[in-house]
Coordinates of C-alpha atoms in Angstrom, one line a residue:
M19 CA -7.1 7.5 7.3
S20 CA -4.6 7.0 10.0
D21 CA -0.9 7.6 10.2
R22 CA -0.9 4.5 12.4
L23 CA 1.5 1.8 11.2
M24 CA 0.0 -1.3 9.7
S25 CA 0.5 -4.3 12.1
A26 CA 2.0 -7.6 11.0
E27 CA -1.6 -8.9 10.9
D28 CA -2.7 -6.0 8.7
L29 CA 0.1 -6.5 6.3
A30 CA -0.7 -10.2 6.0
R31 CA -4.4 -9.5 5.5
V32 CA -3.8 -6.8 2.8
T33 CA -1.1 -8.6 0.9
G34 CA -2.3 -12.2 1.4
K35 CA 1.3 -13.0 2.2
K36 CA 2.7 -14.4 5.5
T37 CA 6.4 -13.6 5.2
S38 CA 8.0 -10.1 5.2
N39 CA 9.9 -10.8 2.0
K40 CA 6.7 -11.9 0.2
Q41 CA 4.9 -8.8 1.5
A42 CA 7.6 -6.5 0.2
E43 CA 7.5 -8.3 -3.1
W44 CA 3.7 -7.8 -3.2
F45 CA 4.1 -4.0 -2.8
L46 CA 6.7 -3.9 -5.5
E47 CA 4.5 -5.9 -7.9
E48 CA 1.2 -4.1 -7.1
F49 CA 2.4 -0.5 -6.8
G50 CA 6.0 -0.5 -8.1
L51 CA 7.1 0.5 -4.5
R52 CA 10.1 -0.7 -2.6
V53 CA 8.8 -0.4 0.9
V54 CA 10.9 0.7 3.8
R55 CA 11.7 -2.1 6.2
C56 CA 12.3 -2.5 9.9
G57 CA 15.6 -4.0 11.2
D58 CA 13.9 -7.4 11.2
G59 CA 13.0 -7.0 7.5
S60 CA 9.3 -6.4 8.0
P61 CA 7.7 -3.8 5.8
V62 CA 6.9 -0.4 7.3
M63 CA 3.6 1.0 6.0
T64 CA 1.1 3.5 7.4
W65 CA -2.6 3.2 6.7
A66 CA -2.5 6.7 5.3
T67 CA 0.2 5.7 2.8
F68 CA -1.6 2.6 1.8
Q69 CA -4.8 4.6 1.3
A70 CA -2.9 7.1 -0.9
L71 CA -1.6 4.2 -3.0
M72 CA -5.1 2.8 -3.5
D73 CA -6.5 6.3 -4.3
K74 CA -3.8 6.8 -6.9
R75 CA -4.6 3.4 -8.5
A76 CA -8.3 4.3 -8.5
G77 CA -7.5 7.7 -10.2
I78 CA -8.5 9.8 -7.2
L79 CA -6.5 12.9 -6.6
S80 CA -5.2 13.8 -3.2
N81 CA -8.0 16.3 -2.7
G82 CA -10.4 13.5 -2.9
Q83 CA -11.8 14.2 -6.3
A84 CA -11.5 12.1 -9.4
P85 CA -9.5 13.6 -12.3
N86 CA -11.3 15.0 -15.3
L87 CA -11.2 12.1 -17.9
T88 CA -12.9 14.0 -20.7
V89 CA -11.2 13.5 -24.0
S90 CA -11.1 16.5 -26.3

């Protein structure tokens, strides 16, 4: 994934929200994350960070492997 910042269009597409405040609320609700914001209030998110959040949610470790879910 890229360290490129998500554009305003990317943020709207991913969150389904049009306004910066609603986008920030979405990240808080979905990931428990208070996003960093630009001076204009828009969220700052890289694609790499977003992918890491999605991987964590899916239970994928940072090395790309799924955790061992075997119960003893």
